[in-house]
Amino acid sequence: MADDLAIDVRGMTKRFGDRTVVNDIALQVRTGEIYGFLGPNGSGKTTFIRMLCGLLRADAGSGTCLGFDVINDSEDIKRNVGYMTQRFSFWEDLSISENLDFVARMYGVKNRVEAVRQSIERLGLAGRQKQLAGELSGGWKQRLALAACLIHQPKLLLLDEPTAGVDPKARRDFWEQIHTLAAEGLTFLITTHYMDEAERCHRLAYISYGNLLTHGTVDDVINHVHLTTWSVTGPDLIQLAEQLRKQPGVQLAVAFGNMLHVSGDDAAALEKAIAPFRKAPHEWQRIRSGLEDAFIHLMEHSKDNFSA
Amino acid sequence: MKKHPPFSLERLWAILVKEFTQMRRDRLTFAMMLGIPLIQLMLFGYAINSDPRHLPAAVLLADDGPQGRTLLYALQNSTYFDFTRQVRTETEGHDLLARGQVQFVVNIPQNFSRDLLRGERPSVLIEADATDPAATGIALGSLGTLLNTALANDLKGPLAFLNATPGPVDLRVHALYNPEVVTQYNIVPGLMGVILTMTMVMITGLAITRERERGTMENLLAMPTRPAEVLIGKITPYIMIGYIQVAVILIAARVLFHVPMHGSIPLLLIVALVFIAANLAMGITFSTIAKNQLQAMQMTFFMFLPSMLLSGFMFPFRGMPHWAQWVGEVFPLTHFLRIVRGILLKGNGLPDVARELWPIALFAVIMMTLGIKRYRQTLD
């Protein structure tokens, strides 16, 4: 069983001063899986990833990453992991091919010249290999970063918000590539804020204030939250939302385009609360809660849950 | 578990290639590395003179005899004094001094010539603006002998008895290594040390902090690399820059300032390597302590000023109190100045040089160890 797990860690904890940034997180990621890592800004996602690849020393925790001890064998882990930082972290005053060449040398890649050439070709960067990395647009920088992370043929890729600031077309291409690579046996741990990306992951984990709140498939996560959701269409939705928010039993009233999603985790209480509003000109319909409803709910209530 | 080698030449080479490429791209810094020594050589080499001459002086000449004039000519001929003003009263002279328009007022009293010939030892008053002792010191020091030789021509034959009698000791002074007291002979070789200190510490001081500020440090740390590989890889390209600077200064010293080169230049070049390494090691250590490039710059200047002032570059080392000399001995620049002046001006060989070399080497080793210890392999 353990052979099937690319990441298998328990009790991972990191404190900065007296602030606990990552609190006792256990995570298991299967080989060949695309694992989505979600949570609001500052929830500890980046810190957790940094601990996995040896960039930060964990204060507590144990387990394995690619079969190596996550605390003591960071050197081995580094050799087999590709880490794409949140902020573009390649050298802007080096060209594309120089950046790839440097990375290949650092990892001691065999047939380096060939590996660099192939990597440039595969990513469709062939015409621009002499261009300085700093002159690239966001999408191209992201492609370069991914190419550089792959050049030493890692078994696990840790991608920290890889598509932040990238246009939809480039994002779609990027995810297509991720799925192709995963099919070849690569494992991915990806942090993201985008719901559509979260839904493309095989499994998800949601963390907030350093705590792992829920994990599993998209359906698991939605079911875990036990949310009932109604959608409302009609005029003056903003005012309606304001009134609804004051009702007990209504936990969320969020606008989605021309629609309002009204949710609560107690179906009966919610139904009672919205009863006076269920009249013309508004049209009410009970819908299946989406991932976004679930996440907004988690985000808004996680603090209360854990301070209680 | 498979053990990994503590040091990989391949990774060192990777970092070297990267650093050289980045250095090549950073034209401005590269130009500064060459421009700084040239500009400083021109400034210090041509501008600084610790033996100032042609200082403006006013004269209050109340005497109308020939000896008073002889004395003035002698003062003017010494090239220390340029008589630019003639004043009629003492207050006028004082005003000029107070306003800083003259450095000296020479007061030759009434009947100077007459009294001189009568053997009455008339007095000559020279008032100097001594706010800057260095500006007036040498001129004033030259006065004693000047007076005697100036009047020797006038005091011949029957007047010969008025000449100063030779003292009981025949004093002879040989100003060795720099008999004409040319300031440049001292300054220009010294500049080699000062320029290397400033540029080498600064440029490496920025090396690690720049990676941190640009966010590339996280990437570098995520790679399987060792501190020594990164640090040595970052230092080496600058050794080359250091040697270019040494070459520029040596050529300028020879061609523009005609500084004598008595000792072995190859020896100087080898010693320079140790000195450059010491400064680079210091810079890299700053780099691991400073949080950003600005802090690294501030630390460079924190280090640079005392080493410039206490090393004996600007002020005579032996003129400082003992505690300051002790502090000065810590700086590699202090020892390097002695070495470079020793080799060029005195023709010192290896045995003389070795005495000053080991403190520099020790400093380099300590700094490098500190740097490697301080270099963190994590982002903690």
XYZ file of C-alpha atoms in Angstrom:
688
model
C 0.000 0.000 0.000
C 2.706 2.435 1.045
C 4.314 2.071 -2.363
C 1.253 3.583 -3.884
C 1.544 6.762 -1.862
C 3.774 9.521 -3.202
C 3.144 11.593 -0.117
C 2.266 10.074 3.217
C 2.802 12.467 6.097
C 1.276 12.904 9.541
C 1.322 15.580 12.179
C 3.128 18.129 10.044
C 3.396 21.283 12.114
C 5.181 24.572 11.588
C 5.287 27.520 13.935
C 6.695 30.970 13.282
C 7.169 32.392 16.740
C 3.958 31.613 18.624
C 1.883 31.570 15.448
C 1.076 28.053 14.279
C 0.980 28.272 10.513
C 0.538 24.587 9.790
C -1.176 22.626 12.499
C -0.913 18.860 12.656
C -1.720 18.136 9.030
C -1.856 14.598 7.676
C -1.961 14.119 3.947
C -1.841 11.140 1.660
C -1.396 11.512 -2.059
C -1.390 8.480 -4.338
C 1.125 8.051 -7.088
C -0.176 9.418 -10.373
C -2.800 11.513 -8.659
C -3.527 15.205 -9.136
C -4.175 16.475 -5.675
C -5.666 19.919 -5.224
C -4.683 21.929 -2.208
C -7.115 24.694 -1.417
C -7.569 27.314 1.201
C -7.670 31.077 1.623
C -4.550 33.229 1.425
C -2.265 32.728 4.379
C -3.824 29.400 5.310
C -0.462 27.594 5.311
C -0.522 25.938 1.880
C 2.839 27.323 0.791
C 4.390 26.572 4.164
C 3.212 22.985 3.987
C 4.658 22.538 0.497
C 7.954 24.094 1.575
C 8.181 21.603 4.419
C 7.604 18.743 2.022
C 10.561 19.687 -0.166
C 12.927 20.601 2.636
C 12.788 24.383 2.265
C 11.452 24.736 5.780
C 12.181 22.580 8.788
C 9.040 21.088 10.250
C 8.572 21.606 13.994
C 6.781 18.286 14.229
C 5.606 15.576 11.938
C 6.759 12.430 10.256
C 6.195 10.381 7.180
C 7.543 9.859 3.731
C 7.686 11.702 0.479
C 8.460 9.430 -2.492
C 9.551 6.857 0.071
C 12.144 9.165 1.617
C 11.896 10.359 5.179
C 10.308 13.770 5.000
C 12.356 15.167 7.864
C 15.815 13.707 7.322
C 16.146 12.917 3.626
C 15.392 16.305 2.142
C 18.436 15.957 -0.103
C 16.936 12.871 -1.770
C 13.509 14.436 -1.912
C 14.904 17.550 -3.606
C 16.445 15.404 -6.327
C 13.133 13.781 -7.188
C 10.745 16.650 -6.725
C 9.986 19.563 -9.011
C 8.883 22.630 -7.092
C 7.252 25.521 -8.886
C 7.165 28.565 -6.643
C 4.220 30.872 -6.362
C 6.218 33.815 -7.645
C 8.265 33.331 -10.811
C 11.648 32.370 -9.443
C 13.842 31.768 -12.441
C 16.542 34.162 -13.455
C 15.120 37.024 -15.461
C 18.520 38.052 -16.785
C 19.134 34.593 -18.225
C 17.572 33.405 -21.442
C 15.092 30.552 -21.580
C 17.682 28.037 -22.656
C 20.237 29.339 -20.148
C 17.733 28.907 -17.334
C 16.936 25.355 -18.406
C 20.605 24.599 -18.883
C 21.406 25.833 -15.387
C 18.684 23.736 -13.800
C 19.777 20.679 -15.781
C 23.362 21.115 -14.623
C 22.298 21.583 -11.001
C 20.410 18.290 -11.058
C 23.175 16.538 -12.967
C 20.852 15.610 -15.822
C 22.374 13.086 -18.214
C 22.557 14.151 -21.881
C 21.945 17.665 -20.709
C 22.081 19.386 -24.086
C 19.569 16.966 -25.520
C 17.325 17.225 -22.476
C 17.263 21.006 -22.720
C 16.554 20.879 -26.449
C 13.693 18.438 -25.978
C 12.239 20.404 -23.132
C 12.248 23.593 -25.200
C 10.634 21.776 -28.087
C 7.982 20.023 -26.022
C 6.824 23.296 -24.547
C 6.766 25.065 -27.869
C 9.400 27.504 -26.760
C 11.698 26.679 -29.664
C 11.509 30.071 -31.375
C 12.150 31.987 -28.187
C 14.922 30.086 -26.504
C 17.320 33.034 -26.713
C 14.818 35.430 -25.188
C 15.518 36.630 -21.661
C 13.136 35.148 -19.126
C 12.377 38.609 -17.750
C 10.932 39.689 -21.102
C 8.349 36.898 -21.163
C 4.670 37.433 -20.474
C 3.017 35.746 -17.499
C 1.834 32.751 -19.510
C 5.223 32.103 -21.042
C 6.954 32.510 -17.715
C 4.653 29.862 -16.329
C 5.461 27.509 -19.223
C 9.163 28.083 -18.681
C 8.850 27.428 -14.950
C 7.017 24.187 -15.600
C 9.579 23.114 -18.189
C 12.378 23.837 -15.746
C 10.640 21.875 -12.991
C 10.311 18.882 -15.283
C 13.781 18.803 -16.757
C 15.266 16.447 -14.189
C 12.311 14.088 -14.600
C 10.930 14.346 -11.075
C 8.400 11.878 -9.753
C 6.442 14.457 -7.824
C 5.580 18.013 -8.767
C 4.664 20.575 -6.152
C 2.992 23.501 -7.890
C 2.184 26.545 -5.793
C -0.577 28.561 -7.477
C 0.840 27.771 -10.901
C -1.881 29.564 -12.853
C -2.162 32.806 -10.914
C -2.248 35.646 -13.420
C -2.397 33.400 -16.467
C -5.097 33.824 -19.155
C -7.869 31.182 -19.535
C -6.462 29.681 -22.724
C -3.021 29.202 -21.192
C -4.654 27.808 -18.075
C -6.555 25.220 -20.072
C -3.415 24.184 -21.958
C -1.586 23.966 -18.692
C -4.167 21.641 -17.150
C -4.236 19.483 -20.220
C -0.510 19.017 -19.853
C -0.856 18.219 -16.160
C -3.352 15.483 -16.950
C -1.123 14.022 -19.654
C 1.825 13.945 -17.266
C -0.280 12.426 -14.496
C -1.365 9.701 -16.889
C 2.342 8.952 -17.360
C 2.648 8.363 -13.635
C 3.691 11.752 -12.296
C 2.120 12.881 -9.046
C 0.931 16.452 -8.546
C 0.179 18.524 -5.505
C -1.286 21.794 -6.752
C -2.507 24.782 -4.793
C -5.140 26.939 -6.420
C -7.918 29.419 -5.759
C -9.878 28.584 -8.905
C -12.938 26.358 -8.565
C -12.731 25.051 -12.113
C -9.165 23.950 -11.397
C -10.191 22.364 -8.132
C -12.774 20.350 -10.023
C -10.090 19.083 -12.389
C -8.202 17.479 -9.496
C -8.660 13.849 -8.593
C -8.868 14.674 -4.947
C -8.814 17.803 -2.828
C -7.824 19.012 0.569
C -9.075 22.210 2.102
C -6.983 23.941 4.696
C -7.681 27.060 6.676
C -5.614 28.746 9.380
C -3.231 25.830 9.230
C -5.894 23.191 9.828
C -6.986 20.572 7.350
C -10.770 20.941 7.291
C -11.794 18.381 4.755
C -10.386 16.179 2.046
C -11.483 13.704 -0.565
C -13.071 13.837 -4.009
C -15.148 16.816 -5.084
C -18.322 14.981 -4.049
C -16.795 13.951 -0.741
C -15.980 17.555 0.021
C -19.439 18.803 -0.910
C -21.139 16.063 1.103
C -18.874 16.674 4.034
C -20.130 20.231 4.357
C -23.830 19.162 4.522
C -24.996 22.265 2.777
C -28.452 22.964 1.426
C -28.540 25.523 -1.334
C -31.303 27.442 -3.016
C -30.902 29.611 -6.056
C -32.949 32.771 -6.527
C -33.514 34.751 -9.685
C -35.372 37.997 -10.073
C -34.885 41.738 -9.520
C -32.998 43.524 -6.735
C -30.992 40.524 -5.649
C -28.486 42.618 -3.726
C -31.122 44.040 -1.404
C -32.659 40.603 -1.071
C -29.290 39.142 -0.142
C -28.864 41.765 2.568
C -32.233 40.915 4.086
C -31.616 37.190 3.824
C -28.287 37.413 5.591
C -30.044 38.718 8.702
C -32.275 35.633 8.906
C -31.265 32.875 11.293
C -30.603 29.682 9.390
C -29.202 31.526 6.355
C -25.471 31.177 6.440
C -24.625 32.304 2.976
C -26.233 34.556 0.409
C -23.806 34.960 -2.430
C -24.390 36.415 -5.874
C -23.481 34.210 -8.835
C -24.087 36.320 -11.919
C -27.862 36.952 -12.134
C -28.461 34.366 -9.504
C -28.278 34.343 -5.754
C -27.129 31.241 -3.919
C -28.608 30.967 -0.461
C -27.186 28.224 1.707
C -27.247 26.877 5.201
C -26.211 23.630 6.832
C -29.588 23.097 8.523
C -32.062 22.385 5.688
C -35.164 22.826 7.847
C -34.018 26.075 9.426
C -33.062 27.413 6.044
C -36.415 26.558 4.543
C -38.160 28.278 7.401
C -36.016 31.353 7.084
C -36.585 31.820 3.392
C -40.324 31.068 3.473
C -41.428 34.736 3.730
C -39.294 35.603 0.722
C -40.546 32.875 -1.560
C -42.964 34.975 -3.567
C -43.039 36.918 -6.815
C -41.169 38.480 -8.418
C -38.472 36.058 -7.174
C -38.159 32.526 -8.381
C -36.732 30.000 -5.963
C -35.244 26.651 -6.762
C -33.490 24.117 -4.627
C -30.172 23.132 -6.234
C -27.282 20.832 -5.519
C -24.564 22.662 -3.599
C -21.478 23.312 -5.652
C -17.865 23.181 -4.684
C -17.746 26.942 -4.522
C -20.678 27.059 -2.077
C -18.907 24.476 0.019
C -15.642 26.397 -0.009
C -17.194 29.750 0.782
C -18.995 28.082 3.622
C -15.769 26.509 4.866
C -13.908 29.766 4.525
C -16.505 31.750 6.484
C -16.975 29.238 9.233
C -13.619 27.636 9.688
C -12.440 30.174 12.204
C -15.502 29.783 14.408
C -15.304 26.019 14.264
C -11.797 26.004 15.542
C -11.895 28.730 18.083
C -14.893 27.040 19.681
C 20.393 5.565 2.360
C 22.658 6.639 -0.485
C 25.106 9.280 0.642
C 25.600 12.313 -1.543
C 28.995 13.899 -2.140
C 29.512 17.002 -0.006
C 30.744 18.994 -2.952
C 29.964 18.681 -6.629
C 32.196 20.249 -9.260
C 29.392 19.964 -11.762
C 27.094 22.122 -9.667
C 29.910 24.573 -8.953
C 30.428 24.855 -12.695
C 26.699 25.383 -13.208
C 26.743 28.301 -10.775
C 29.902 29.723 -12.338
C 28.364 29.683 -15.808
C 25.226 31.338 -14.466
C 27.125 34.042 -12.592
C 29.364 34.841 -15.563
C 26.361 35.094 -17.853
C 24.533 37.382 -15.456
C 27.646 39.491 -15.000
C 27.998 39.841 -18.755
C 24.377 40.994 -19.011
C 24.691 43.530 -16.232
C 26.599 46.074 -18.297
C 26.215 48.919 -15.855
C 27.718 47.074 -12.935
C 30.475 45.774 -15.150
C 31.235 49.293 -16.351
C 31.205 50.534 -12.776
C 33.705 47.886 -11.783
C 36.106 49.328 -14.338
C 34.959 52.918 -14.009
C 35.368 53.146 -10.253
C 39.122 52.458 -10.263
C 39.693 54.842 -13.158
C 37.699 57.682 -11.654
C 39.210 57.210 -8.234
C 42.689 57.061 -9.692
C 42.120 60.340 -11.489
C 40.570 61.953 -8.434
C 42.967 60.781 -5.802
C 45.989 60.476 -7.999
C 45.851 63.924 -9.453
C 43.900 65.757 -6.813
C 45.226 64.673 -3.463
C 48.504 66.150 -2.385
C 49.748 65.787 1.137
C 52.603 68.200 0.384
C 50.624 71.278 -0.619
C 52.536 74.100 -2.274
C 51.728 77.523 -3.735
C 49.702 78.471 -0.702
C 48.357 82.037 -0.912
C 50.168 84.393 1.427
C 49.983 88.073 2.216
C 52.970 90.151 3.088
C 53.255 93.156 5.373
C 56.565 94.614 4.267
C 57.543 97.551 6.430
C 61.232 97.241 5.659
C 62.744 98.921 2.612
C 66.146 97.291 2.734
C 67.411 94.531 0.390
C 67.420 91.706 2.987
C 63.682 91.904 3.527
C 63.195 91.447 -0.200
C 65.721 88.611 -0.325
C 63.732 86.838 2.331
C 60.489 87.239 0.395
C 62.066 85.914 -2.781
C 63.392 82.953 -0.870
C 59.960 82.177 0.510
C 58.416 82.481 -2.937
C 61.142 80.311 -4.477
C 60.522 77.548 -1.977
C 57.229 77.186 -3.924
C 55.368 76.808 -0.629
C 54.330 80.450 -0.575
C 52.623 82.489 -3.257
C 52.449 86.131 -2.317
C 49.119 87.215 -3.645
C 48.410 90.219 -1.399
C 50.299 93.067 0.094
C 48.782 94.545 3.217
C 49.584 97.717 5.097
C 48.329 96.953 8.568
C 48.211 93.926 10.787
C 44.413 94.054 11.017
C 44.195 93.897 7.242
C 46.290 90.756 7.367
C 44.130 89.242 10.085
C 41.015 89.922 8.040
C 42.462 88.061 5.086
C 43.294 85.099 7.316
C 39.861 85.143 8.889
C 38.159 85.182 5.507
C 40.393 82.362 4.348
C 41.763 84.347 1.432
C 45.333 83.708 2.461
C 46.936 80.864 4.368
C 49.834 82.967 5.751
C 50.654 86.543 6.599
C 54.380 87.273 6.573
C 55.248 90.304 8.611
C 58.698 91.820 7.981
C 59.074 94.718 10.388
C 60.504 98.153 9.869
C 64.280 98.350 9.793
C 64.589 94.586 9.320
C 67.591 94.925 6.996
C 69.287 97.452 9.182
C 68.809 95.490 12.356
C 69.937 92.326 10.597
C 73.186 93.870 9.511
C 73.718 95.271 12.953
C 73.457 91.781 14.309
C 70.418 92.600 16.407
C 68.525 89.457 15.411
C 65.361 91.126 14.103
C 62.189 89.066 14.219
C 60.034 87.978 11.322
C 56.469 87.072 12.171
C 54.632 84.478 10.137
C 50.996 83.998 11.041
C 49.402 80.868 9.630
C 45.808 79.703 9.329
C 46.391 76.373 11.042
C 42.784 75.136 11.051
C 43.998 72.330 8.795
C 47.377 71.344 10.192
C 48.193 69.287 7.131
C 47.872 72.322 4.881
C 50.367 74.456 6.749
C 52.607 71.961 8.497
C 55.138 71.217 5.800
C 55.428 74.849 4.694
C 56.092 75.965 8.239
C 58.530 73.153 8.804
C 60.591 74.240 5.851
C 61.049 77.740 7.244
C 63.955 77.131 9.571
C 66.458 76.015 6.980
C 64.949 78.345 4.423
C 65.807 81.449 6.424
C 69.424 80.473 6.913
C 70.135 79.563 3.307
C 68.179 82.539 1.971
C 70.299 85.078 3.716
C 73.594 83.215 3.195
C 74.233 85.044 -0.083
C 73.765 88.466 1.447
C 75.826 87.664 4.475
C 79.257 87.281 2.965
C 82.671 88.668 3.655
C 82.615 90.835 6.737
C 79.013 89.936 7.407
C 79.707 86.236 7.399
C 79.719 86.184 11.182
C 75.968 86.818 11.117
C 75.387 83.441 9.492
C 73.986 80.807 11.755
C 76.733 78.727 13.164
C 76.470 75.025 12.394
C 75.083 73.018 15.307
C 77.195 70.549 17.249
C 75.881 67.643 15.188
C 75.981 67.365 11.450
C 72.480 66.004 10.801
C 71.870 64.126 7.565
C 68.478 62.860 6.512
C 67.908 60.359 3.737
C 64.280 60.156 2.673
C 64.355 56.555 1.506
C 61.992 54.968 -1.063
C 60.421 58.281 -1.980
C 63.123 60.937 -1.768
C 61.149 63.598 -3.589
C 58.190 63.006 -1.290
C 55.810 62.524 -4.190
C 52.356 61.935 -2.720
C 51.256 59.817 -5.683
C 53.892 57.211 -4.914
C 52.061 56.589 -1.690
C 48.485 57.195 -2.779
C 48.324 55.295 -6.061
C 49.491 51.903 -4.761
C 47.286 52.475 -1.724
C 44.336 53.068 -3.991
C 44.667 49.516 -5.250
C 43.768 48.281 -1.788
C 41.015 50.833 -1.223
C 39.314 50.223 -4.557
C 39.485 46.455 -4.185
C 38.032 46.689 -0.688
C 35.143 48.856 -1.754
C 34.110 47.118 -4.950
C 34.767 43.529 -3.894
C 32.900 43.743 -0.589
C 30.006 45.576 -2.170
C 29.544 43.427 -5.246
C 29.497 40.163 -3.327
C 27.510 41.754 -0.545
C 24.773 42.129 -3.098
C 25.195 38.601 -4.484
C 23.002 36.581 -2.134
C 20.672 39.407 -1.162
C 19.886 39.957 -4.829
C 18.802 36.335 -5.195
C 16.665 36.739 -2.121
C 15.061 39.972 -3.289
C 14.273 38.654 -6.735
C 12.754 35.519 -5.269
C 15.222 33.239 -7.022
C 16.729 32.121 -3.724
C 13.757 29.855 -3.059
C 14.410 28.163 -6.369
C 18.121 27.808 -5.683
C 17.416 26.323 -2.261
C 14.913 23.861 -3.693
C 17.751 22.417 -5.776
C 20.100 19.866 -4.301
C 23.068 22.158 -3.739
C 25.552 22.853 -0.950
C 26.445 26.212 0.599
C 30.093 25.964 -0.460
C 29.111 25.437 -4.086
C 26.906 28.508 -4.117
C 29.347 30.714 -2.245
C 32.458 29.735 -4.202
C 30.505 29.879 -7.434
C 29.424 33.408 -6.649
C 32.848 34.603 -5.539
C 34.984 33.339 -8.394
C 33.763 35.624 -11.215
C 34.552 38.615 -9.087
C 38.120 37.479 -8.582
C 38.499 38.077 -12.284
C 37.020 41.559 -11.930
C 39.412 42.193 -9.065
C 42.358 41.300 -11.271
C 41.146 43.590 -14.025
C 41.071 46.376 -11.463
C 44.567 45.527 -10.274
C 45.802 45.618 -13.862
C 44.138 48.984 -14.540
C 45.687 50.488 -11.434
C 49.150 49.068 -12.069
C 49.193 50.331 -15.640
C 47.971 53.747 -14.562
C 50.522 53.836 -11.761
C 53.249 53.158 -14.249
C 52.134 55.246 -17.215
C 50.360 58.201 -15.640
C 51.991 58.557 -12.261
C 55.420 57.017 -12.888
C 55.266 55.161 -9.608
C 58.494 53.214 -9.173
C 58.089 49.443 -9.193
C 61.077 47.963 -7.476
C 59.647 44.646 -6.374
C 58.254 41.623 -8.124
C 54.936 42.204 -9.886
C 54.107 38.456 -10.012
C 54.515 38.366 -6.239
C 52.139 41.309 -5.962
C 49.597 39.539 -8.157
C 49.691 36.414 -6.000
C 49.310 38.424 -2.818
C 46.449 40.347 -4.387
C 44.576 37.065 -4.774
C 44.615 36.495 -1.023
C 43.476 40.057 -0.435
C 40.701 39.841 -3.016
C 39.557 36.541 -1.513
C 39.449 38.119 1.960
C 37.234 40.946 0.749
C 34.960 38.676 -1.235
C 34.567 36.399 1.753
C 33.628 39.403 3.866
C 31.104 40.531 1.259
C 29.527 37.112 1.055
C 29.229 36.967 4.834
C 27.489 40.364 4.823
C 25.293 38.967 2.132
C 24.142 36.104 4.313
C 23.379 38.455 7.208
C 21.678 41.309 5.354
C 18.000 40.899 4.555
C 18.066 42.979 1.378
C 20.436 44.763 -0.958
C 20.107 48.056 0.884
C 21.243 46.493 4.133
C 24.149 44.863 2.350
C 25.196 48.266 1.011
C 24.950 49.812 4.457
C 27.096 47.066 5.937
C 29.657 47.606 3.201
C 29.974 51.253 4.109
C 29.999 50.467 7.794
C 33.079 48.366 7.068
C 34.584 50.534 4.376
C 34.910 53.850 6.202
C 36.874 52.597 9.216
C 39.105 50.465 7.066
C 39.851 53.457 4.870
C 40.463 55.785 7.810
C 42.283 53.392 10.128
C 44.344 51.459 7.612
C 46.920 54.138 7.038
C 45.565 55.048 3.623
C 44.352 58.505 4.585
C 46.253 59.216 7.759
C 49.586 57.948 9.042
C 49.034 54.626 10.816
C 51.663 55.358 13.474
C 49.967 58.632 14.298
C 47.002 56.782 15.761
C 46.673 55.781 19.431
C 47.409 52.152 20.219
C 43.802 51.030 20.457
C 43.101 52.458 17.030
C 46.160 50.720 15.652
C 44.844 47.466 17.085
C 41.530 47.988 15.365
C 43.367 48.902 12.201
C 45.395 45.695 12.298
C 42.178 43.704 11.930
C 41.410 45.100 8.490
C 42.946 43.293 5.533
C 43.415 46.690 3.882
C 45.951 47.759 6.523
C 48.192 44.815 5.754
C 47.663 44.974 2.038
C 48.683 48.637 1.966
C 51.967 47.736 3.653
C 52.480 44.900 1.206
C 51.727 46.812 -1.947
C 53.755 49.854 -0.910
C 56.492 47.533 0.279
C 56.682 45.622 -2.974
C 56.430 48.611 -5.282
C 58.416 51.259 -3.422
C 60.788 49.258 -1.262
C 61.254 46.201 -3.435
C 60.178 43.885 -0.619
C 60.420 40.161 -1.273
C 58.415 37.215 -0.043
C 59.851 37.087 3.520
C 58.850 40.711 4.177
C 55.488 40.203 2.547
C 54.691 36.998 4.436
C 54.596 38.860 7.733
C 51.682 40.957 6.510
C 50.087 38.236 4.451
C 49.026 35.788 7.129
C 46.640 38.202 8.887
C 44.856 38.701 5.557
C 44.706 34.949 4.961
C 43.423 34.371 8.495
C 40.763 37.007 7.979
C 39.688 35.345 4.727
C 39.403 31.926 6.327
C 37.403 33.225 9.295
C 35.051 35.203 7.067
C 34.493 32.330 4.674
C 33.777 29.928 7.527
C 31.347 32.437 8.980
C 29.699 32.856 5.598
C 29.236 29.130 5.071
C 27.944 28.739 8.621
C 25.516 31.621 8.214
C 24.277 30.499 4.804
C 20.944 28.881 5.485
C 19.816 25.973 3.399
C 16.217 26.567 4.328
C 13.960 29.601 4.262
C 13.510 29.509 8.060
